[in-house]
Tab-separated table of C-alpha atoms in Angstrom:
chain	number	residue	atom	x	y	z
A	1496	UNK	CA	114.642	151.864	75.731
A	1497	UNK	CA	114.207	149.485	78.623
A	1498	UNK	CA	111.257	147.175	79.144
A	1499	UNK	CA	110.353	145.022	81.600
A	1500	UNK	CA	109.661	141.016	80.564
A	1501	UNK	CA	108.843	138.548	82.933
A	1502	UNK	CA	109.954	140.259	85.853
A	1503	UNK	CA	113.730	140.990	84.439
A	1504	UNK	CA	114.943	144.607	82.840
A	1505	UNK	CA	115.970	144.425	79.286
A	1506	UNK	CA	117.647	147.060	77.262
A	1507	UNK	CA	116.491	146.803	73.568
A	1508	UNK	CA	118.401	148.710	70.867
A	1509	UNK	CA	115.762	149.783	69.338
A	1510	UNK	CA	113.303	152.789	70.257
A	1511	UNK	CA	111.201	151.877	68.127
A	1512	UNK	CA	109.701	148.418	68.170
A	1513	UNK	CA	106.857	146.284	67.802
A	1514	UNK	CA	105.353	143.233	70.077
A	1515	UNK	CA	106.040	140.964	67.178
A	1516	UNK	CA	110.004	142.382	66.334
A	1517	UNK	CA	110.470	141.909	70.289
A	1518	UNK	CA	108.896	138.268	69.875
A	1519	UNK	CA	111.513	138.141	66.782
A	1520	UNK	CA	114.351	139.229	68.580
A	1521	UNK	CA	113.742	137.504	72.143
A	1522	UNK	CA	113.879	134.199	69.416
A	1523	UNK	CA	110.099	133.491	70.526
A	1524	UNK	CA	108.760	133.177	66.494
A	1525	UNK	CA	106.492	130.555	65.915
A	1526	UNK	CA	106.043	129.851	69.964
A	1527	UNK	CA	102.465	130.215	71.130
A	1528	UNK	CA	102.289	133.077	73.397
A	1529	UNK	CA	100.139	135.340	75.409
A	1530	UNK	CA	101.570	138.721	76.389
A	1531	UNK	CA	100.095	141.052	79.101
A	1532	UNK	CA	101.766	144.339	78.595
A	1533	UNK	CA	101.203	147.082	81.554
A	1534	UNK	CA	98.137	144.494	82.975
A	1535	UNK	CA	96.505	144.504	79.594
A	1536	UNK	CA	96.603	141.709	77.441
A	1537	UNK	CA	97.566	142.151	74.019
A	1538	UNK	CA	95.676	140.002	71.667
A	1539	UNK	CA	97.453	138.029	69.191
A	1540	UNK	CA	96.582	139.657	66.193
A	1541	UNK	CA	97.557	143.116	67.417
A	1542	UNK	CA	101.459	142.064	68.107
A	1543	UNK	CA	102.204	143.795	65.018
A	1544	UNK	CA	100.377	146.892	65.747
A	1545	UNK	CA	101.544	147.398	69.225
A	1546	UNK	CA	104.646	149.889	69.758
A	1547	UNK	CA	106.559	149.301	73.162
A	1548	UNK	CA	107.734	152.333	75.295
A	1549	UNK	CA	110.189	152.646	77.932
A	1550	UNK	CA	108.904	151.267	80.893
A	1551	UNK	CA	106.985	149.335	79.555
A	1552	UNK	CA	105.964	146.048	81.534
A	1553	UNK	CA	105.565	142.574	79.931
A	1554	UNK	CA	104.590	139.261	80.755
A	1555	UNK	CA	105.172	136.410	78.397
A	1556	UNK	CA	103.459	133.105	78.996
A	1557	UNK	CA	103.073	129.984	77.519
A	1558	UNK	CA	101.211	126.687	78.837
A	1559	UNK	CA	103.127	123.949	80.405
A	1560	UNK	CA	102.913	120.415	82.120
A	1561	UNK	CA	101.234	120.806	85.137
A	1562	UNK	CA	97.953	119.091	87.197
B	157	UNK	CA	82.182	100.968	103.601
B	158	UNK	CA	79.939	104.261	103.800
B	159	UNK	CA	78.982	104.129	100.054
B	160	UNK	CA	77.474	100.806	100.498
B	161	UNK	CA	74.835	102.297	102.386
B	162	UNK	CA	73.823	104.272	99.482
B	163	UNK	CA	71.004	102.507	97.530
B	164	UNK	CA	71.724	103.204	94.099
B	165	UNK	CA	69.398	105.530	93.067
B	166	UNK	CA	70.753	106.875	90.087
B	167	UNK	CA	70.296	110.448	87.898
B	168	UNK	CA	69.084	109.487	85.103
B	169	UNK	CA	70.959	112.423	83.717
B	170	UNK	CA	73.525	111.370	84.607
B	171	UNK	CA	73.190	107.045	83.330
B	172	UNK	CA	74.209	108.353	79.969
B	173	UNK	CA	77.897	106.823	79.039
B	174	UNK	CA	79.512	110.224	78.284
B	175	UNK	CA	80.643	112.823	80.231
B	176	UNK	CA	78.939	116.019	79.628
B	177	UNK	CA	80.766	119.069	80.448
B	178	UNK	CA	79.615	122.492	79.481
B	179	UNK	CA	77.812	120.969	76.570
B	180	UNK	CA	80.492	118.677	75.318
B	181	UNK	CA	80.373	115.141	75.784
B	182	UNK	CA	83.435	112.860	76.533
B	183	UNK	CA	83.668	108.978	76.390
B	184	UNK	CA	86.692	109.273	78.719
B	185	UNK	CA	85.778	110.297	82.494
B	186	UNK	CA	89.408	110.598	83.646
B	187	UNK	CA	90.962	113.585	83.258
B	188	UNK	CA	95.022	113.814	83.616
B	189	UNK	CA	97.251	116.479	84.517
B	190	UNK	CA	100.470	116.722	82.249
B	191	UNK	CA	103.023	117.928	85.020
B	192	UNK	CA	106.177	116.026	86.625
B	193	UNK	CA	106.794	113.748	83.977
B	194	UNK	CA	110.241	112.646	83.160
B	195	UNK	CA	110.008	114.054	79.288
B	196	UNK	CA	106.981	114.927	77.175
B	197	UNK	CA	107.925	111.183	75.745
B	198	UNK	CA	106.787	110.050	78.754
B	199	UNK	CA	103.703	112.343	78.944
B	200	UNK	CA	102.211	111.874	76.024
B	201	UNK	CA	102.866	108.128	76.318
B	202	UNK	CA	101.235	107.986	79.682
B	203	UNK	CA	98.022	110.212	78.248
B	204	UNK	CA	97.681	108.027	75.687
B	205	UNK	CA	97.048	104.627	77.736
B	206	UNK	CA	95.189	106.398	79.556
B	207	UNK	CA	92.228	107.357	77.042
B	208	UNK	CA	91.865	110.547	78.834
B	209	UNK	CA	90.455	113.137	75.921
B	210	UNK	CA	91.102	116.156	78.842
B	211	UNK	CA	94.510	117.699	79.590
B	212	UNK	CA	95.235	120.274	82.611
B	213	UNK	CA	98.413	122.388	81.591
B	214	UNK	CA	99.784	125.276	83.312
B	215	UNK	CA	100.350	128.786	82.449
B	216	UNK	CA	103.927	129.708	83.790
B	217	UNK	CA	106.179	132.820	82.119
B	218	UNK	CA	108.167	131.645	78.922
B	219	UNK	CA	111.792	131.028	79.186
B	220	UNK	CA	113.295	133.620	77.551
B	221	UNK	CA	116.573	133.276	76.057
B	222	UNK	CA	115.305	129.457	75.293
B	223	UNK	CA	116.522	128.086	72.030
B	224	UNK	CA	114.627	128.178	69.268
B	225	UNK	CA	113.136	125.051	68.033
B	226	UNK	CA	113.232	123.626	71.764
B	227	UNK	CA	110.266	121.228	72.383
B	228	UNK	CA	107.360	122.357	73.813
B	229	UNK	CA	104.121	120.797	75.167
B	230	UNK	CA	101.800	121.347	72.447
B	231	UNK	CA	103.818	119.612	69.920
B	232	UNK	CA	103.630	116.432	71.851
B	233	UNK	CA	100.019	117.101	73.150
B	234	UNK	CA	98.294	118.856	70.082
B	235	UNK	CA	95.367	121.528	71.290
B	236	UNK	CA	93.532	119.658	67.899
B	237	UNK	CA	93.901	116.297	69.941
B	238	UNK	CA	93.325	117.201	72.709
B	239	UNK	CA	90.615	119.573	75.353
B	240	UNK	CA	93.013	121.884	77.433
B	241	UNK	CA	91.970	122.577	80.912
B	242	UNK	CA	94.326	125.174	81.809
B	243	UNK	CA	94.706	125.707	85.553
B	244	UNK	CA	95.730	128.353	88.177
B	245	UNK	CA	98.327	126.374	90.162
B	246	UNK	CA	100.088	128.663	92.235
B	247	UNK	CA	97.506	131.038	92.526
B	248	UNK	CA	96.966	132.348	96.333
B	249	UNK	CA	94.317	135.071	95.536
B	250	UNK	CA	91.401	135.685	93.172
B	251	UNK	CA	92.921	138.149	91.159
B	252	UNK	CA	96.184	136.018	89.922
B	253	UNK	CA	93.886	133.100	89.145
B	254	UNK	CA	91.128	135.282	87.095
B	255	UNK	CA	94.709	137.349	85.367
B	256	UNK	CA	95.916	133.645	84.894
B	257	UNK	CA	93.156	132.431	82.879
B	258	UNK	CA	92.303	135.215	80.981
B	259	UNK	CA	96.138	134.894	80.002
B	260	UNK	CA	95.409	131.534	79.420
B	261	UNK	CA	92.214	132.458	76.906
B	262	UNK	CA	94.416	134.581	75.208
B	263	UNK	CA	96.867	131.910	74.354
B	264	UNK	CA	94.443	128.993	73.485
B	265	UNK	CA	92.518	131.047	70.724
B	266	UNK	CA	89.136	132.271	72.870
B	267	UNK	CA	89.137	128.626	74.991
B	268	UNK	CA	86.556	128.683	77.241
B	269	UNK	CA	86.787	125.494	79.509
B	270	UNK	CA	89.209	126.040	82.569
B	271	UNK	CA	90.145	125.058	86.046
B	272	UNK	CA	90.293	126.944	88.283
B	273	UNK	CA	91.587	126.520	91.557
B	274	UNK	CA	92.967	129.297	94.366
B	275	UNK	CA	95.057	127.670	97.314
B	276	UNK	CA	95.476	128.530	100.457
B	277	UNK	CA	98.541	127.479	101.632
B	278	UNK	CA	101.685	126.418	99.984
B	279	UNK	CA	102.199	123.826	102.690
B	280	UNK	CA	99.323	121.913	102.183
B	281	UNK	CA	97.889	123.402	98.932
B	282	UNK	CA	94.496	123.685	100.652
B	283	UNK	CA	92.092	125.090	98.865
B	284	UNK	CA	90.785	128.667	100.039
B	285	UNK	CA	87.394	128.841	99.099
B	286	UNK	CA	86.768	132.041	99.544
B	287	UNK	CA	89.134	133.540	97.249
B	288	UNK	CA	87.619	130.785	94.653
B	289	UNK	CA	83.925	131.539	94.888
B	290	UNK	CA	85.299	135.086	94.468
B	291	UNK	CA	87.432	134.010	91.037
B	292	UNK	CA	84.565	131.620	89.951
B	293	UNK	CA	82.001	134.562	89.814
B	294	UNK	CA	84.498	136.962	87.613
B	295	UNK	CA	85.091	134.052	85.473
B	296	UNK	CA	81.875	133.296	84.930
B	297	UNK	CA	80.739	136.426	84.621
B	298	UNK	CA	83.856	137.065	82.055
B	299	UNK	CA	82.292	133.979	79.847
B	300	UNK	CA	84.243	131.406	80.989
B	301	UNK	CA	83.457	127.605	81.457
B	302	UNK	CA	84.780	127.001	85.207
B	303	UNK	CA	85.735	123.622	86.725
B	304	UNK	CA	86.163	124.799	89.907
B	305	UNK	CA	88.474	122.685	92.187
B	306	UNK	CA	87.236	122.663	96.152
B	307	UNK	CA	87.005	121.519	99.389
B	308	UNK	CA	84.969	118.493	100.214
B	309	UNK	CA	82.286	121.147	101.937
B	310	UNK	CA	78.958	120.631	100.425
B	311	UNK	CA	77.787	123.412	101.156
B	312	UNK	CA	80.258	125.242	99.353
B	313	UNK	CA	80.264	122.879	96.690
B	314	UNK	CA	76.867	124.074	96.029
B	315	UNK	CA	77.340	127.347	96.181
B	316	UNK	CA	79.670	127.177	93.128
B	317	UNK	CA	77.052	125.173	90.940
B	318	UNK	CA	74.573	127.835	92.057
B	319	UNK	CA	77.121	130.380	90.948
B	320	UNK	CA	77.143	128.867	87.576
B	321	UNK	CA	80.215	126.496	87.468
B	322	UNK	CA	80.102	123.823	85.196
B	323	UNK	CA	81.296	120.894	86.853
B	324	UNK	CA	82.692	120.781	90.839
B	325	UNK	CA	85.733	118.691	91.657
B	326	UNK	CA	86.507	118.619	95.386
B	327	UNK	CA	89.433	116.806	96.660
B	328	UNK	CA	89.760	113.146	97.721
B	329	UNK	CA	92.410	114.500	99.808
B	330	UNK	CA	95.637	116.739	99.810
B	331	UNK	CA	97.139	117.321	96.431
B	332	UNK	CA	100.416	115.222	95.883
B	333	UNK	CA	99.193	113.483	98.672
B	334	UNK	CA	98.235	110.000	97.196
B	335	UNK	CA	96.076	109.923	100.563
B	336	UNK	CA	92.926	108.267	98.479
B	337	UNK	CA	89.578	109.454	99.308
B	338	UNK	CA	89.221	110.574	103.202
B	339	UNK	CA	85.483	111.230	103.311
B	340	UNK	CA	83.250	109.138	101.038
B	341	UNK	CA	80.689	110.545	103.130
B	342	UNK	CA	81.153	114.133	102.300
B	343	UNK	CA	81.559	113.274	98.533
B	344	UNK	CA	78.203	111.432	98.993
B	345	UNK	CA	76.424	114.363	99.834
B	346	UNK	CA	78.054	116.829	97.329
B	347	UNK	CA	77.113	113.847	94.288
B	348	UNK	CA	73.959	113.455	95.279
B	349	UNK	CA	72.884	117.133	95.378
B	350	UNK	CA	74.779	118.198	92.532
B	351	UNK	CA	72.864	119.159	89.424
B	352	UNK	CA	76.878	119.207	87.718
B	353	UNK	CA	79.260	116.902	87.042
B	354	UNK	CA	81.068	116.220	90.424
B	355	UNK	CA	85.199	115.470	89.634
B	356	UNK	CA	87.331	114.037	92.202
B	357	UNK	CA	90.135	116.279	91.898
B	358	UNK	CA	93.514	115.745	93.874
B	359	UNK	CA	94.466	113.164	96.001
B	360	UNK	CA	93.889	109.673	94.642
B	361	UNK	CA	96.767	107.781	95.031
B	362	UNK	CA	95.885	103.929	93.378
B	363	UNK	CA	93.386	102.604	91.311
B	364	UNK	CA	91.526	101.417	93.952
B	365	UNK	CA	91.005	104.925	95.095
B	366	UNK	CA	89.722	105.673	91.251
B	367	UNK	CA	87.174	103.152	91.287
B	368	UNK	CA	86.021	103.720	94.743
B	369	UNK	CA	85.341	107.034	93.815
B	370	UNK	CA	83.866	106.368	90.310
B	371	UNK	CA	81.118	103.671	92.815
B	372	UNK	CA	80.703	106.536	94.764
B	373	UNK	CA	78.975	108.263	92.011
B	374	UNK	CA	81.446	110.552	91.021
B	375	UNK	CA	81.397	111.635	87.309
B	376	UNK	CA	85.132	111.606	86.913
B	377	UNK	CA	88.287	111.708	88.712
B	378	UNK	CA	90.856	114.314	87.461
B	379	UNK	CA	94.818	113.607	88.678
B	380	UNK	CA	98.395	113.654	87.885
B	381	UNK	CA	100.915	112.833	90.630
B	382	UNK	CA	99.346	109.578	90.786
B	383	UNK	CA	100.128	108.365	87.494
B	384	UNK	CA	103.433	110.867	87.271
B	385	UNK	CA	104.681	109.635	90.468
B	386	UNK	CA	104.176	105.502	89.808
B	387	UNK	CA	107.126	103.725	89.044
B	388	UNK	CA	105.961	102.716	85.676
B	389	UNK	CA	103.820	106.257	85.098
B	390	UNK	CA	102.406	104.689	81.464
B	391	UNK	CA	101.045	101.047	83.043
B	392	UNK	CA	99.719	103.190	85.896
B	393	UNK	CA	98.089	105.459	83.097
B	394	UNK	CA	96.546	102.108	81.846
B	395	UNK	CA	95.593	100.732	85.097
B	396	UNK	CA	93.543	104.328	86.062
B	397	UNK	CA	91.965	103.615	82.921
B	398	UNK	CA	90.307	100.488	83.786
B	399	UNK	CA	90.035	101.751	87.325
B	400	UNK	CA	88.073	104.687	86.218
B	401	UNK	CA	86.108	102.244	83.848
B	402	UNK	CA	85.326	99.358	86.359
B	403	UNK	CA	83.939	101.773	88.952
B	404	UNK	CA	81.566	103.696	86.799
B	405	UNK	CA	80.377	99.984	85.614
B	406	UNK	CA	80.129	98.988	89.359
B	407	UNK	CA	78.806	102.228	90.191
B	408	UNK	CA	75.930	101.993	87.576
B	409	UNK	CA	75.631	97.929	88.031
B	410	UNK	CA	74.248	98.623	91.983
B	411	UNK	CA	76.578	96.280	94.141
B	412	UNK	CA	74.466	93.742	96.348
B	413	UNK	CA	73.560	94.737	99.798
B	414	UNK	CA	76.400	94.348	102.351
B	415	UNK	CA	75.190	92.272	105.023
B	416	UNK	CA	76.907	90.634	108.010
B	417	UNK	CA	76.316	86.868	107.113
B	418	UNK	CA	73.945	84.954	104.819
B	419	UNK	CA	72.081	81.997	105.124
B	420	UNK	CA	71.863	82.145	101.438
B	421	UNK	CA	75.026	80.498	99.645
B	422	UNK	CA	75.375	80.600	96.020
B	423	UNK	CA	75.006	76.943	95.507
B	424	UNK	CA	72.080	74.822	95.217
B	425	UNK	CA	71.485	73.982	99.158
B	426	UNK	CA	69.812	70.470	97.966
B	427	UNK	CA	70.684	67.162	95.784
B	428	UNK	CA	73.609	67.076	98.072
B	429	UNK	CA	75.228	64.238	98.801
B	430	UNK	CA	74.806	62.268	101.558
B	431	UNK	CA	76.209	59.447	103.491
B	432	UNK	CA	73.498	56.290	103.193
């Protein structure tokens, strides 16, 4: 299926995946992040329970240095 | 100097030596941005002398395809050590700022206290106020602790405590600018109806500029580029400190009335000296 992260098209092998094996295979483990997926934020706890579709749209954020 | 001509009649709610911001008290009244560093060595080595116990960060799309294991922010700056203040930087409407923090929530387990600020212009990163009353009231409606970055209108300015904001931190001038504070007047009147903290935000350049506006009355001063942008960023950090520190003192000391001349010197004006 293809997704949409951050903006950029992305072709995952799988058509069956979870937030968290997308976090996994995007090599984001351990990283604290905050994902919007079609608008709607996805809490953190629910990355496992969350199946992506094709088409789907993601952001992936993350705080940095700024004023 | 305008703010001599203030008497110094002071809120007592305000004589207390920490900051109080949405309930939480501070012993640190400068708060520092974490941006344009040269490394997070640098950063956290700057934040440290510079006592402040608040940290703006941004919220900005993860690099993907970034190695694993690559530093990141909040192993230098832990969230345990530190209060985050994420911000909307970059925002140009109400909707990408509210989206923003809500992201921004999301990622800092349920955090409450933000910034928020909605530009106007990426020339001048003006603020536009409208589009920031408009965020401030979703926000606050949504739960959220707002320090709300402004104009130096004080009207506006109190429209946003009114709206429930929890402190107000208008600009001493342009952001990046390192202009100092261009109207102590307007600042005057925002402190001195303000029922809030009142933040400089943006624009101090020196430590002068963080004491004058600490004797102004101000609360706190919040800023980055000043401190970032120094040639030694970490002694700056240190000197900001004492800035910040030294103005609040002055601030809550009353200076002495300016006057033109005295007939008054400081020495004893008799048992002097005089030819026989």
């Amino acid at each position: 299926m293809k997704i949409s992260i951050n903006g950029n098209v992305r072709q995952l092998d799988s058509e069956n995946m979870t937030i968290s094996a997308l976090v996994m295979t995007l090599n984001l483990t351990g990283q604290r992040l905050a994902i919007e997926k079609n608008g709607e934020i996805v809490a953190r706890s629910q990355f496992g329970a969350v199946n992506l579709q094709d088409g789907d749209k993601l952001e992936i954020v993350g705080a940095v240095g700024g004023g | 100097m305008p703010w001599a001509a203030v008497k110094g009649v002071v809120d007592k709610t305000f004589m207390s030596k920490k900051l109080i911001i949405a309930g939480q008290a501070y012993h640190s009244r400068l708060l520092v941005g974490t941006g344009k560093y040269k490394d997070f060595t640098e950063t956290r080595a700057a934040i440290d002398a510079s006592g402040a116990q608040i940290v703006t960060v941004a919220i900005r799309r993860t690099n993907i395809g970034q190695t694993a294991g690559e530093p990141s922010l909040l192993e230098y700056l832990p969230p345990e050590e530190f209060t985050y203040l994420p911000n909307t930087a970059g925002c140009y409407s109400a909707d990408d700022a509210v989206r923003t923090l809500r992201l921004a929530r999301e990622l800092l387990d349920g955090h409450k206290l933000v910034k928020l600020e909605v530009l106007g212009d990426p020339k001048t990163l003006y603020p536009n106020v409208i589009e920031t009353i408009a965020a401030a009231k979703t926000l606050i409606k949504d739960g959220f602790d707002v320090m709300v970055y402004t104009s130096d209108d004080p009207i506006i300015a109190k429209q946003l405590e009114d709206i429930g904001c929890c402190a107000v931190m208008p600009l001493a001038s342009l952001i990046g600018s390192g202009m100092g504070i261009l109207n102590p007047w307007n600042l005057q009147i925002i402190i001195e109806n303000a029922k809030i903290p009142v933040l400089v935000d943006a624009g101090i350049g020196s430590a002068a500029d963080a004491a004058v506006a600490m004797e102004l009355g101000c609360h706190g001063v919040l800023m980055n580029t000043a401190i970032a942008g120094a040639r030694d960023p970490v002694m700056m950090a240190g000197a900001m400190k004492k800035a910040i520190e030294a103005g609040r003192e002055s601030y809550l000391a009353g200076r002495m009335a300016k006057k033109l001349y005295s007939a008054a010197p400081s020495s004893p004006t008799t048992g002097l000296i005089t030819a026989s």
